[in-house]
CSV table of C-alpha atoms in Angstrom, one decimal:
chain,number,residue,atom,x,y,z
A,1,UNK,CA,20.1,-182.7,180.3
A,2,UNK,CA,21.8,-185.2,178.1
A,3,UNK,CA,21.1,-185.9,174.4
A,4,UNK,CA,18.5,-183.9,174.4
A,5,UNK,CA,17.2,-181.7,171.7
A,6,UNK,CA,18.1,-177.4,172.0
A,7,UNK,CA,14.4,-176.6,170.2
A,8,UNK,CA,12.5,-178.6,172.9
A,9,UNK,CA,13.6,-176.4,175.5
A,10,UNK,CA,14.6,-173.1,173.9
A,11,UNK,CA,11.8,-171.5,175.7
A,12,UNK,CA,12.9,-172.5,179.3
A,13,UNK,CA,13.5,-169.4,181.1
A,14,UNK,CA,17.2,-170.0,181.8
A,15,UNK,CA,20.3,-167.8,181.1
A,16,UNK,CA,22.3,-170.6,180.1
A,17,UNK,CA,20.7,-174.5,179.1
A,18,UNK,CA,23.3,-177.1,179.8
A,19,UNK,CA,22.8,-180.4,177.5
A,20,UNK,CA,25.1,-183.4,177.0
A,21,UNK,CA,25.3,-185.1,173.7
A,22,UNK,CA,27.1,-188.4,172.6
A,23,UNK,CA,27.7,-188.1,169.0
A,24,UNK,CA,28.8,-191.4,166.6
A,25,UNK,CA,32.6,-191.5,165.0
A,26,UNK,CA,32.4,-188.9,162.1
A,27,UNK,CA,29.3,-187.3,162.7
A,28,UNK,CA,28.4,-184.1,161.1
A,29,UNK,CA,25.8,-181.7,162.6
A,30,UNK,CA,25.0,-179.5,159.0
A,31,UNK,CA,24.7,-176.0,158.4
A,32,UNK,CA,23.0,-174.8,161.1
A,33,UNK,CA,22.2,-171.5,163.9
A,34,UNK,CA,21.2,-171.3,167.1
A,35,UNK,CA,19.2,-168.1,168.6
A,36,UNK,CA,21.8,-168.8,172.0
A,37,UNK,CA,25.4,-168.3,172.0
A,38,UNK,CA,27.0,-171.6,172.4
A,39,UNK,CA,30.4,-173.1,174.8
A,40,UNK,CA,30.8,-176.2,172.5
A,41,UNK,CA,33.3,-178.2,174.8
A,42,UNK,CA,34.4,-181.7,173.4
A,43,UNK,CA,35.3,-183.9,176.4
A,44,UNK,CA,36.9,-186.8,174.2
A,45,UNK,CA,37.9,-186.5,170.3
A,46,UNK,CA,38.3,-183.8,167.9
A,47,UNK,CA,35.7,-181.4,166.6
A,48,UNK,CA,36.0,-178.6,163.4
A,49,UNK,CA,33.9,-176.2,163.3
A,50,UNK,CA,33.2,-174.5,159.6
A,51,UNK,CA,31.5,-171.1,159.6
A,52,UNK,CA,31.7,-168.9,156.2
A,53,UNK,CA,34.6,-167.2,157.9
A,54,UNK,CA,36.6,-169.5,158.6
A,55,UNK,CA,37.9,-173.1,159.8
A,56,UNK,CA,38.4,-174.1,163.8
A,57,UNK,CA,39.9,-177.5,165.2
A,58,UNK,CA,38.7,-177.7,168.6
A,59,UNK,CA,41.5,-180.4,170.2
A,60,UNK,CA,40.2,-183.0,172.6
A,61,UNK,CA,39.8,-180.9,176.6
A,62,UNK,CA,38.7,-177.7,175.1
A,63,UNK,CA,36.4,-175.9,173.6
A,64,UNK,CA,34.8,-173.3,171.1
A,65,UNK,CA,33.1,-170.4,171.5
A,66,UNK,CA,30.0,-169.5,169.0
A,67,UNK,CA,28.7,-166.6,168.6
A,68,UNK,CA,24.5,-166.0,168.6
A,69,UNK,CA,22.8,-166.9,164.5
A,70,UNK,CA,25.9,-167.8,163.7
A,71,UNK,CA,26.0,-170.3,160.5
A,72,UNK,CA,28.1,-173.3,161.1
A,73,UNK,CA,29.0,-177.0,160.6
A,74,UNK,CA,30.5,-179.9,162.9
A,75,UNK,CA,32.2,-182.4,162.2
A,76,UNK,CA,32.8,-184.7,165.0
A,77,UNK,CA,35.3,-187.4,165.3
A,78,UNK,CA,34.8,-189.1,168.6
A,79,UNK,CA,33.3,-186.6,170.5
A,80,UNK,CA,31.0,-186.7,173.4
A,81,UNK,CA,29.9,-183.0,174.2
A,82,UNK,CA,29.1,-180.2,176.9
A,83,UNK,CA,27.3,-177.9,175.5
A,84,UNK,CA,26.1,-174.7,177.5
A,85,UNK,CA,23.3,-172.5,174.9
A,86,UNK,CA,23.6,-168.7,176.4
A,87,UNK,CA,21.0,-165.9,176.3
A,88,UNK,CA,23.2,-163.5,174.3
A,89,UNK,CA,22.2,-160.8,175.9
A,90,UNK,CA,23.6,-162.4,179.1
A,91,UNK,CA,27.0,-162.4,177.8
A,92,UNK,CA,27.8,-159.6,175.9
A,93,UNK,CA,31.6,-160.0,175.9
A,94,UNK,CA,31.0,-162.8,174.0
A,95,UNK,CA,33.7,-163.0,170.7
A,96,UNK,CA,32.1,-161.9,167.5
A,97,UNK,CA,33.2,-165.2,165.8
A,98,UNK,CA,34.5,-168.7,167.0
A,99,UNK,CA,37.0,-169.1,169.5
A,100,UNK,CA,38.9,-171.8,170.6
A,101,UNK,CA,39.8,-172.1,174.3
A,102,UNK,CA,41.4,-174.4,177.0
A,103,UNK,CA,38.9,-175.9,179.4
A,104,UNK,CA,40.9,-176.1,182.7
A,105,UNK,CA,39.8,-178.6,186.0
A,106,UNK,CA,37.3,-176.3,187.1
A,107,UNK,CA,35.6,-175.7,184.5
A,108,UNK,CA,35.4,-179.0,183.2
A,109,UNK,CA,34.2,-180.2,186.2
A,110,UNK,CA,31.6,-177.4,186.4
A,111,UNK,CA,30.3,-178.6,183.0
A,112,UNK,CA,30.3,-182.3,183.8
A,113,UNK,CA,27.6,-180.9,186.7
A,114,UNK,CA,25.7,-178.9,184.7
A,115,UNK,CA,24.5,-181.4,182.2
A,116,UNK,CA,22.7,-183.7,184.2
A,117,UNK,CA,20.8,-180.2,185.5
A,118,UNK,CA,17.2,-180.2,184.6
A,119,UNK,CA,15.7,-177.6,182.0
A,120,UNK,CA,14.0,-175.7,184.3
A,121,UNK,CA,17.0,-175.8,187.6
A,122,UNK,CA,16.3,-173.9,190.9
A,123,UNK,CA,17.9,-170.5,190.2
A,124,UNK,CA,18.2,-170.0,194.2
A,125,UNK,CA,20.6,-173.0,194.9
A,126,UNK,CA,23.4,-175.1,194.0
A,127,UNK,CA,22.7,-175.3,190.3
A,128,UNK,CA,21.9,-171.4,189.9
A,129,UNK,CA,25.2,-170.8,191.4
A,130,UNK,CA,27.5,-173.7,189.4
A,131,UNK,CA,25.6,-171.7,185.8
A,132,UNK,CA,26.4,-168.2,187.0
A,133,UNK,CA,30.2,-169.9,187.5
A,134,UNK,CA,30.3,-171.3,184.3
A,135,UNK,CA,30.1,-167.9,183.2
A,136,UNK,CA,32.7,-166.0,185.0
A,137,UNK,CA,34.9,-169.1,184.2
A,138,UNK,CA,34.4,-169.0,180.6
A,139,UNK,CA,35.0,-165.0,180.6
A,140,UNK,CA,38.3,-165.6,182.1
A,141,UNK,CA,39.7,-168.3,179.2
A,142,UNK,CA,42.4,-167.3,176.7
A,143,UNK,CA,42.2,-167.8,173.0
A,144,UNK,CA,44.0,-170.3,171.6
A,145,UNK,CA,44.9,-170.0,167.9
A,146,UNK,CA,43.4,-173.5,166.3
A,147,UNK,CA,41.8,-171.9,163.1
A,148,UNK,CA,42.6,-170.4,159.4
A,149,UNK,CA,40.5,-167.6,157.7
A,150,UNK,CA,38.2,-168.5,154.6
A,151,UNK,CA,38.3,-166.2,151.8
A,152,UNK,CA,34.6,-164.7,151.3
A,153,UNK,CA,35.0,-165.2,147.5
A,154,UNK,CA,33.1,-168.4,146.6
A,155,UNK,CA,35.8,-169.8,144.1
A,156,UNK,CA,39.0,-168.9,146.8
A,157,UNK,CA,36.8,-171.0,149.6
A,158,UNK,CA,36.0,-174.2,147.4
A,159,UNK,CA,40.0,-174.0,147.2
A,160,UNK,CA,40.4,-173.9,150.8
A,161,UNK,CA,38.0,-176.4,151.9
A,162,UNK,CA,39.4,-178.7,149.4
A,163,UNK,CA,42.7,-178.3,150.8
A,164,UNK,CA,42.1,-178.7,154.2
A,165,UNK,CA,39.9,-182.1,153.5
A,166,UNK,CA,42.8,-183.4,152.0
A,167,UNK,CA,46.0,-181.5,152.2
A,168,UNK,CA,48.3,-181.9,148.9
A,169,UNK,CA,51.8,-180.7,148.8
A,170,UNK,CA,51.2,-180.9,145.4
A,171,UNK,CA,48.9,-178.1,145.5
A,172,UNK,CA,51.6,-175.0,144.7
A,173,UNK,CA,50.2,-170.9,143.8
A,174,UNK,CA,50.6,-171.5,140.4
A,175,UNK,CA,48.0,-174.9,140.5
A,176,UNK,CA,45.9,-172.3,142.6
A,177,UNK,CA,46.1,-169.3,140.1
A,178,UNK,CA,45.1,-171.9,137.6
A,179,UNK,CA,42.2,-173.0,138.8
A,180,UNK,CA,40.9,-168.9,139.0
A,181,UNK,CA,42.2,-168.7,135.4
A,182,UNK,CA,44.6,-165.7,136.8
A,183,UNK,CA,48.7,-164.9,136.7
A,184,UNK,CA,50.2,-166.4,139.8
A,185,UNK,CA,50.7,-162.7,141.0
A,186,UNK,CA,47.5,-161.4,140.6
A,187,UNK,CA,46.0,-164.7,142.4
A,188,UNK,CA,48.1,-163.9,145.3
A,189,UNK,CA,47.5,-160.4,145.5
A,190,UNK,CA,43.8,-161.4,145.7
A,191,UNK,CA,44.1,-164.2,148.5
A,192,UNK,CA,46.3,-162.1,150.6
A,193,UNK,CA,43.6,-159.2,150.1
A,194,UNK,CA,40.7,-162.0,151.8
A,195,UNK,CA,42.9,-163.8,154.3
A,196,UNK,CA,45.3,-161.7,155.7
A,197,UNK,CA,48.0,-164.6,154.6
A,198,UNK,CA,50.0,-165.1,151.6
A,199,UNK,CA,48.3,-168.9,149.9
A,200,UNK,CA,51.9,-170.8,151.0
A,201,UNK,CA,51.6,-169.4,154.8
A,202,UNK,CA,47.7,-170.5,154.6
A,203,UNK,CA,48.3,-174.2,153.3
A,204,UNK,CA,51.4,-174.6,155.9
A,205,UNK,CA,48.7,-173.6,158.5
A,206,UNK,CA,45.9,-175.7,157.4
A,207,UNK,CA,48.4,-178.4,157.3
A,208,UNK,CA,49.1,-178.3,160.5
A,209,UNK,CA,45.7,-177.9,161.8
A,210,UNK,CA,45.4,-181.4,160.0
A,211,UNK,CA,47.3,-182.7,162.0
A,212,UNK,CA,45.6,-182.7,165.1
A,213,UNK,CA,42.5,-185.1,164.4
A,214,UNK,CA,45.2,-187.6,162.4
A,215,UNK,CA,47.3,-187.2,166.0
A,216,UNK,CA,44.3,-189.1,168.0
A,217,UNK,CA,45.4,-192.5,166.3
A,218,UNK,CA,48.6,-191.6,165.0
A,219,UNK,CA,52.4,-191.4,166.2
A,220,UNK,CA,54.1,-187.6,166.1
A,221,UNK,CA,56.5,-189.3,163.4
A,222,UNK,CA,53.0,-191.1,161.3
A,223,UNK,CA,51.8,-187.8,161.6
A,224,UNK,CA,54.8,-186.2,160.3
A,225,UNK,CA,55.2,-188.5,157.0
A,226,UNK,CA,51.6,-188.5,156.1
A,227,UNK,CA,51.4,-184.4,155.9
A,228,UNK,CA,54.6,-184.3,154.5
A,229,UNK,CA,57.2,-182.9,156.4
A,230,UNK,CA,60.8,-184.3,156.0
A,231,UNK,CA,61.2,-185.4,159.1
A,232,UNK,CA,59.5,-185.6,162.6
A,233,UNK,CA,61.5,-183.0,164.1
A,234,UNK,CA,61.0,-180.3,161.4
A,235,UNK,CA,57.3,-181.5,162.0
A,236,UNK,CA,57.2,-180.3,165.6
A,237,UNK,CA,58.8,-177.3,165.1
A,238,UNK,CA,56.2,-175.9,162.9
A,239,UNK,CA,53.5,-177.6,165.0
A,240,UNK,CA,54.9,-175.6,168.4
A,241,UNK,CA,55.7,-172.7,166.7
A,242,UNK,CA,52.0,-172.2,165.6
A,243,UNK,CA,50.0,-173.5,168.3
A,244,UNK,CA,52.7,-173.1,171.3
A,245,UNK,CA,52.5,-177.1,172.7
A,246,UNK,CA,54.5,-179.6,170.8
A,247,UNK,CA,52.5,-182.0,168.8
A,248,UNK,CA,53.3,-185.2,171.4
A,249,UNK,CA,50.9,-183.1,173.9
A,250,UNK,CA,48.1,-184.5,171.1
A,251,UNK,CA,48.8,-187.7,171.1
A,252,UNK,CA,46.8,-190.6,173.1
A,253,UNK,CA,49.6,-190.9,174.9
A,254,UNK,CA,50.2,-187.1,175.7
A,255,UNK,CA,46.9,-185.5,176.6
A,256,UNK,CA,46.4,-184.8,180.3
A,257,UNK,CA,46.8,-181.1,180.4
A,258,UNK,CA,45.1,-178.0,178.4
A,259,UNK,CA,46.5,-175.4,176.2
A,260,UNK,CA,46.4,-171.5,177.6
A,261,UNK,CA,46.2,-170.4,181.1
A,262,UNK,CA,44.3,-167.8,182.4
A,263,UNK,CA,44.5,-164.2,181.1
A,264,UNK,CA,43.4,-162.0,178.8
A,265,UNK,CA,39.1,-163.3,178.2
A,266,UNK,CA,37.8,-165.0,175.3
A,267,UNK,CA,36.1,-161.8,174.3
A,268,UNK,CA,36.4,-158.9,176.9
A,269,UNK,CA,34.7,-159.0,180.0
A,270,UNK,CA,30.9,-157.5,181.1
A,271,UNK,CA,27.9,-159.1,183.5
A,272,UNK,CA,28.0,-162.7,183.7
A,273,UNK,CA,25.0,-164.8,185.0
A,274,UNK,CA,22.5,-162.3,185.0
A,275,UNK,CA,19.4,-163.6,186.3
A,276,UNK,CA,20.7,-167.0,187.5
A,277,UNK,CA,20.4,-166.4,191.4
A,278,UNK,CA,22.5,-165.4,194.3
A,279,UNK,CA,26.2,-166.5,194.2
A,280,UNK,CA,28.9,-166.3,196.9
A,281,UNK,CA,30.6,-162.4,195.6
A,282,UNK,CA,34.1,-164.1,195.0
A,283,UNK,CA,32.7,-166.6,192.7
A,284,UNK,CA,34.7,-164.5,189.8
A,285,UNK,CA,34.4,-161.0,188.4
A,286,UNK,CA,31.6,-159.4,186.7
């Protein structure tokens, strides 16, 4: 299906409802759930995902995972997607919140099928076996670590999501501390307590995660001066360090090949297609 609307066929009988949408530069799908898990996979541009727990920057070639009535926002920035909306009870290694994975030449492929698929596909034939595929596939992906936590306390996330709309190096702990009205110590003490990371190590991150939308127009070195760094090579060491590929890699000129390999899966492993019809046995594990 393609640009079609999730509510109109909710109700179809399927384990997993493949739908392609084209989406307009900038677009932003609003707070919203789904009843379905959802494999948001962006085949061009950038996409972040917000959810109260966090921040995700899904690059261009992969994808996120969402879990069931699970709040969230989109922002899109070029993006045409594949979308695949899951019977949760179909996939119950599914990851209890977002997760960003690489979308390898199978799958990808497998996707590109399955949105043209009608609503109500035969379960018996080609098209029950490619969504029961699409299922062991997406089991098998690896996490990939394109996120930062978001504090729970109201005031600590307004911080956050300021920061990572615009990121300041301006912005220090004691600006921070400020704005809660609280002694630089106790306002770290307090951050580290919701985040797991110290307010320095949080804005270096979110920096970097800024980087990889401004990379889909932007040189490594553009990239580098606008965000701040002192120089493009001090740039690309943080950039590698955190996500493990060099920032060129995100660059028009660099993309061709996904993050991750195959490995550990996205959540754990369990049943796959369920009720999708008869498969070949070494279409991938259950």
């Amino acid at each position: 299906m393609r640009n079609a609307s999730l509510d109109a066929v909710d109700h179809v009988n399927r384990v997993v409802l493949p739908i392609g949408t084209d989406y307009p530069p900038g677009h932003v799908l609003d707070w919203h759930e789904h009843r379905r898990a959802q494999f948001l996979y962006g085949a061009t541009g950038v996409m972040v995902v917000d959810t109260g727990a966090g921040t995700w920057t899904v690059p261009p070639e992969r994808a996120v995972l969402i879990p069931a009535a699970t709040q969230h926002r989109v922002r899109m920035l070029g993006v045409s997607t594949r979308s695949l909306y899951i019977e949760p009870d179909a996939v119950p290694w599914w990851p209890a919140t977002c997760t960003v994975v690489d979308v390898p030449p199978l799958l990808r492929e497998l996707l590109v099928s399955a949105v043209e698929f009608e609503a109500d596909y035969s379960l018996s034939g080609r098209e029950g076996c490619i969504a029961a595929l699409l299922l062991h596939e997406i089991a098998e992906r690896t996490p990939l670590p394109f996120h930062v936590a978001m504090p729970p306390s109201t005031d600590l996330a307004e911080l956050c999501r300021e920061y990572l709309a615009a990121p300041d190096l301006g912005i220090t702990n004691a600006v921070w501390a400020d704005r809660t009205a609280r002694s630089e110590r106790a306002f770290t003490r307090r951050f580290r307590a919701e985040t797991g990371d110290s307010p320095a190590a949080w804005r270096a991150r979110a920096r970097l995660l800024a980087a990889v939308p401004l990379l889909r127009t932007a040189s490594v070195t553009e990239a580098a001066g606008r965000l701040g760094y002192a120089s493009p090579a001090a740039f690309t060491t943080a950039f590698t360090r955190a996500f493990g590929l060099p920032p060129s890699r995100f660059t028009a000129d660099g993309r061709g090949s996904t993050a991750g390999g195959r490995g550990s899966t996205a959540g754990g492993q369990g049943s796959t297609a369920g009720g999708q019809g008869s498969c070949p046995s070494r279409a991938g594990r259950a």
